[in-house]
Coordinates of C-alpha atoms and ligand atoms in Angstrom, one line a residue:
M178 CA 0.0 -0.2 -0.2
R179 CA 1.2 3.4 -1.4
L180 CA 0.0 5.9 2.0
V181 CA -0.2 9.8 1.0
T182 CA -1.1 12.6 2.8
F183 CA -2.7 14.8 0.5
A184 CA -4.2 18.9 0.2
E185 CA -7.3 19.2 -1.2
P186 CA -8.1 21.4 -3.8
P187 CA -4.3 21.8 -4.9
E188 CA -4.6 25.1 -4.0
A189 CA -5.3 24.3 -0.7
P190 CA -2.1 26.0 1.7
T191 CA 0.5 23.2 2.4
E192 CA 1.4 24.9 5.6
P193 CA -1.5 25.1 8.3
A194 CA -1.9 28.3 9.7
E195 CA -0.5 27.1 12.8
P196 CA 2.0 24.8 11.8
W197 CA 2.0 22.8 15.2
R198 CA -1.5 21.3 13.7
S199 CA -2.6 19.4 10.9
S200 CA -4.6 21.7 8.1
D201 CA -8.8 21.0 8.1
L202 CA -8.0 20.4 4.5
W203 CA -5.6 17.7 4.4
R204 CA -6.6 14.4 4.1
V205 CA -4.8 10.4 4.4
G206 CA -5.7 8.1 1.0
V207 CA -4.5 5.3 -0.6
V208 CA -2.6 5.4 -4.3
V209 CA -4.2 2.7 -6.7
G210 CA -2.7 3.3 -9.9
D211 CA -2.7 7.2 -10.7
E212 CA -5.5 7.4 -8.8
V213 CA -6.1 8.5 -4.6
V214 CA -8.5 7.1 -2.4
D215 CA -9.9 9.6 -0.1
L216 CA -9.7 7.6 3.1
T217 CA -11.8 9.9 5.2
D218 CA -14.6 9.1 3.1
T219 CA -17.6 8.2 5.2
E220 CA -17.2 4.6 3.2
V221 CA -13.7 4.2 5.3
G222 CA -13.9 6.2 8.0
L223 CA -10.4 7.1 8.7
P224 CA -8.9 10.2 9.9
G225 CA -7.2 12.7 8.1
D226 CA -3.8 12.6 9.8
M227 CA -1.3 10.6 8.9
I228 CA -0.4 9.6 12.8
E229 CA -3.6 9.3 13.8
L230 CA -3.6 6.3 11.1
L231 CA -0.7 4.8 12.4
V232 CA -1.9 5.4 15.9
G233 CA -5.0 2.9 14.4
G234 CA -3.2 -0.1 14.0
E235 CA -3.7 -2.9 12.4
G236 CA -7.0 -2.4 11.9
A237 CA -7.0 0.8 10.6
M238 CA -4.2 -0.4 8.1
E239 CA -6.7 -3.6 7.4
R240 CA -9.8 -1.1 6.5
A241 CA -7.2 1.3 4.3
A242 CA -5.9 -1.9 2.2
Q243 CA -10.0 -2.5 1.6
A244 CA -10.6 1.0 0.9
P245 CA -10.1 0.8 -3.0
G246 CA -13.3 -2.0 -2.7
T247 CA -15.4 0.5 -1.3
G248 CA -17.6 3.2 -2.7
A249 CA -15.2 5.8 -1.8
R250 CA -14.4 8.4 -4.2
R251 CA -11.3 8.5 -5.6
L252 CA -9.3 12.0 -7.1
P253 CA -6.8 11.6 -9.8
L254 CA -3.8 11.9 -8.3
Q255 CA -2.9 15.3 -10.7
Q256 CA -5.5 17.4 -8.8
V257 CA -4.5 17.1 -5.5
Q258 CA -1.5 18.4 -3.8
L259 CA 0.8 15.7 -2.2
L260 CA 2.3 16.6 1.0
A261 CA 4.9 15.3 3.2
P262 CA 3.2 11.7 4.1
V263 CA 3.6 12.6 7.7
P264 CA 3.8 16.8 7.4
R265 CA 4.6 16.9 10.6
P266 CA 6.8 14.1 12.2
P267 CA 6.9 14.4 15.9
K268 CA 10.9 13.8 15.6
V269 CA 13.1 13.2 12.1
L270 CA 16.4 11.6 13.2
A271 CA 19.4 10.8 11.0
I272 CA 22.1 8.5 10.9
G273 CA 25.0 10.5 9.3
L274 CA 28.8 8.5 7.3
N275 CA 26.4 5.0 7.0
Y276 CA 27.9 4.4 3.4
P277 CA 31.6 3.3 3.1
A278 CA 32.5 5.2 -0.1
H279 CA 30.0 8.5 1.2
I280 CA 32.8 8.4 4.1
T281 CA 36.1 8.4 1.6
E282 CA 34.1 11.6 -0.5
T283 CA 34.0 13.5 3.2
G284 CA 37.3 12.7 3.7
R285 CA 36.0 11.7 7.3
E286 CA 36.6 8.5 9.8
R287 CA 34.3 5.5 9.4
P288 CA 32.6 6.1 13.3
E289 CA 32.7 3.2 15.5
H290 CA 29.0 3.6 16.8
Q291 CA 25.8 4.8 15.1
L292 CA 26.3 8.5 14.4
W293 CA 22.7 10.3 14.8
F294 CA 22.0 13.8 14.7
N295 CA 18.6 15.8 14.3
K296 CA 16.6 17.7 11.7
Q297 CA 14.0 19.4 13.3
R298 CA 10.3 18.7 11.9
T299 CA 9.8 22.2 11.2
C300 CA 12.1 21.4 7.9
V301 CA 9.8 18.5 6.0
I302 CA 8.4 19.4 3.0
G303 CA 6.9 17.0 0.4
T304 CA 7.6 16.0 -3.1
G305 CA 7.1 19.1 -5.6
Q306 CA 7.3 22.0 -2.4
P307 CA 10.6 24.1 -3.0
I308 CA 14.2 23.5 -1.6
E309 CA 15.5 27.6 -0.6
I310 CA 18.4 28.7 -0.8
P311 CA 19.0 30.6 2.3
L312 CA 19.8 33.9 2.9
V313 CA 22.9 33.1 5.1
S314 CA 24.8 30.4 2.6
E315 CA 25.4 29.3 -0.5
E316 CA 26.7 25.7 0.6
V317 CA 23.3 23.8 -0.2
D318 CA 23.9 20.1 -0.8
Y319 CA 21.4 17.0 -1.4
E320 CA 21.7 13.5 0.0
G321 CA 19.5 10.6 -1.2
E322 CA 18.2 8.7 1.2
L323 CA 16.1 5.6 2.2
A324 CA 13.8 6.9 4.9
F325 CA 11.7 4.9 7.2
V326 CA 8.7 5.9 9.6
I327 CA 7.9 4.3 12.7
G328 CA 4.1 3.1 13.4
R329 CA 3.4 1.8 16.9
P330 CA 5.6 3.5 20.3
A331 CA 9.1 1.7 20.1
R332 CA 11.2 1.7 23.9
R333 CA 13.6 -1.2 24.0
V334 CA 13.3 -3.2 20.7
P335 CA 15.8 -5.9 19.7
A336 CA 17.1 -6.0 16.4
E337 CA 15.2 -8.9 15.7
D338 CA 11.7 -7.3 16.1
A339 CA 12.5 -3.7 14.5
M340 CA 10.6 -4.6 11.2
S341 CA 7.1 -5.0 13.6
V342 CA 7.2 -1.2 14.6
I343 CA 8.1 -0.1 11.4
A344 CA 4.6 1.6 9.0
G345 CA 7.0 1.5 6.0
F346 CA 9.5 3.4 3.8
T347 CA 9.6 6.4 2.1
V348 CA 12.2 8.5 0.3
M349 CA 14.0 11.4 2.0
N350 CA 16.6 14.2 0.8
D351 CA 19.1 15.1 3.4
V352 CA 19.5 18.9 2.3
S353 CA 22.5 20.2 4.4
V354 CA 23.8 23.8 4.4
R355 CA 27.6 22.3 4.7
D356 CA 29.7 25.3 6.5
W357 CA 26.6 25.8 9.3
Q358 CA 26.9 21.7 9.7
W359 CA 30.3 21.6 10.0
R360 CA 31.0 24.6 12.2
A361 CA 29.4 22.9 15.1
P362 CA 29.7 18.9 15.8
T363 CA 25.9 18.5 16.4
W364 CA 25.6 19.3 12.9
T365 CA 22.1 20.2 14.0
L366 CA 21.6 23.9 12.6
G367 CA 23.0 23.0 9.4
K368 CA 20.7 20.2 9.2
S369 CA 17.8 21.8 10.0
F370 CA 17.0 24.9 7.9
D371 CA 13.0 25.3 6.5
T372 CA 12.7 23.2 3.8
H373 CA 15.2 21.4 3.8
G374 CA 13.7 18.1 4.8
P375 CA 11.9 17.0 1.6
V376 CA 10.1 13.3 2.1
G377 CA 8.0 11.3 0.1
P378 CA 5.8 10.6 -2.3
W379 CA 4.7 8.2 0.4
I380 CA 4.6 5.6 2.6
V381 CA 5.2 2.3 1.0
T382 CA 4.1 -0.1 4.1
R383 CA 6.4 -2.7 4.9
D384 CA 4.8 -5.6 3.6
E385 CA 5.7 -4.6 0.4
V386 CA 9.4 -4.3 1.0
P387 CA 11.1 -7.5 1.7
D388 CA 14.2 -6.3 1.8
P389 CA 15.0 -2.8 2.3
H390 CA 19.2 -3.2 1.6
H391 CA 18.8 -4.6 -1.3
L392 CA 17.0 -1.2 -3.2
G393 CA 18.5 1.0 -6.3
L394 CA 19.1 4.4 -4.9
R395 CA 19.4 7.7 -7.5
T396 CA 19.7 11.2 -7.3
W397 CA 19.6 13.4 -10.1
V398 CA 20.5 17.1 -9.9
N399 CA 18.4 18.5 -13.0
D400 CA 19.6 15.7 -15.7
E401 CA 22.6 14.3 -14.2
L402 CA 23.0 11.4 -12.5
R403 CA 24.9 12.2 -9.2
Q404 CA 24.5 9.5 -6.5
D405 CA 24.1 5.9 -8.2
G406 CA 24.3 3.4 -4.9
R407 CA 22.4 0.3 -3.6
T408 CA 21.0 0.1 0.2
D409 CA 23.0 -2.8 0.0
D410 CA 26.1 -0.7 1.4
M411 CA 24.3 0.5 4.6
I412 CA 27.1 -0.1 7.1
F413 CA 24.4 -0.2 10.0
K414 CA 21.2 -1.5 8.7
V415 CA 17.7 -0.5 9.7
S416 CA 17.0 -3.2 12.6
E417 CA 20.1 -2.3 14.1
M418 CA 19.2 1.4 13.9
V419 CA 15.7 0.7 15.4
E420 CA 17.5 -1.2 18.8
V421 CA 20.3 1.9 19.1
L422 CA 17.5 4.5 19.2
S423 CA 15.2 2.6 21.2
T424 CA 17.6 1.6 23.8
A425 CA 17.6 5.7 24.5
C426 CA 14.6 7.3 23.6
T427 CA 10.8 6.0 22.7
L428 CA 10.3 6.3 18.7
E429 CA 6.8 7.2 18.3
P430 CA 4.2 6.8 15.4
G431 CA 5.3 9.2 12.5
D432 CA 9.0 9.5 13.5
V433 CA 10.4 10.0 10.2
I434 CA 14.2 8.1 10.5
T435 CA 16.2 8.1 7.9
T436 CA 19.1 6.1 6.7
G437 CA 22.3 7.8 5.6
T438 CA 23.4 8.7 1.8
P439 CA 25.5 7.2 -0.8
P440 CA 28.2 8.7 -2.7
G441 CA 27.8 11.5 -4.9
V442 CA 26.7 14.8 -2.8
G443 CA 27.6 17.8 -4.3
V444 CA 30.6 18.5 -1.5
G445 CA 32.2 15.3 -3.0
F446 CA 33.1 17.4 -6.1
D447 CA 36.5 19.5 -6.6
P448 CA 35.0 21.9 -6.7
P449 CA 32.0 21.5 -4.7
R450 CA 28.7 21.7 -6.6
W451 CA 26.1 23.1 -5.0
L452 CA 22.5 23.8 -5.3
V453 CA 21.5 27.0 -7.1
P454 CA 18.4 28.8 -7.7
G455 CA 16.6 26.6 -10.9
D456 CA 17.7 23.4 -9.9
T457 CA 15.6 20.6 -9.5
V458 CA 16.7 17.4 -7.4
R459 CA 15.0 14.2 -7.9
V460 CA 15.4 11.7 -5.5
E461 CA 14.4 7.5 -6.5
I462 CA 14.5 4.1 -4.6
E463 CA 13.6 0.9 -6.8
G464 CA 10.4 0.1 -5.4
I465 CA 10.0 3.0 -3.1
G466 CA 9.2 5.8 -5.3
T467 CA 10.3 9.4 -6.4
L468 CA 10.8 12.3 -4.7
E469 CA 10.9 15.2 -6.7
N470 CA 11.6 19.1 -5.3
P471 CA 12.9 22.3 -7.4
V472 CA 15.4 24.9 -5.6
V473 CA 14.3 28.7 -5.2
G474 CA 16.5 31.5 -4.1
P475 CA 16.1 33.5 -0.8
G476 CA 12.8 34.8 -0.2
D477 CA 11.0 32.8 -2.8
T478 CA 8.9 30.9 -1.0
A479 CA 6.4 32.3 1.8
R480 CA 8.6 30.8 4.6
Ligands
ZN677 ZN1 22.2 12.7 5.1

């Protein structure tokens, strides 16, 4: 199942008036072909908020799976605005330096332990929404990554049980402002600029991803292929990430966790190749989907 959050009509705001709340104009749907089945239709009766849907557990997922067979209304995908599948995740956690060839291109040392940092939840945008170059830096870079979404509260989950707490997988672009990232050991601010967390286009439920470590991952800037990796090469695997993270903190439904980037990022070139206004970044993961975002200059969006 491919689960989406969408705004309808398409000109509906992609930002709620109060960013800490969901917008009433947002709905949750399941994608079938080039249509989206509205799960808030009374025939299905599910909530319009992805986190609430995930909290509904297996019962809600079964109803969502059956929705295409009901009379629930369908809308052409082209007539809705897709948002990030979880527009305001409770947490966005990202692992750094998780592909050997990416470590080499950055000139860093291979970490002994999983290296985690936060992206602030306010940076999340959906496919099609613009990545903004900030006023304070030109060193803006892309990182195509496989991400997963937590489906139920998880605390002290051993690696062998990890898949049971994952709702599904999606695509993330871990946009990074390199000078801000490296001026502080936590990387936090350089990873958290508004619009620098594109996620989407949907969540592919875990039953449809038999092996998250056997997927091709490609990133294009405009029509130039920059990253051509495989998730097979991850140093720390998804299940090990869940074990370590949930040892420290409770993972909550809707948390987005991104698993690191293969080689080919802009800073790996000599000279570095930063994103500039007018570019388009497209991240494609086999069996998951394609996340595409235009790049705009400072102040070109309402944010
Ligand atoms: Zn990253």
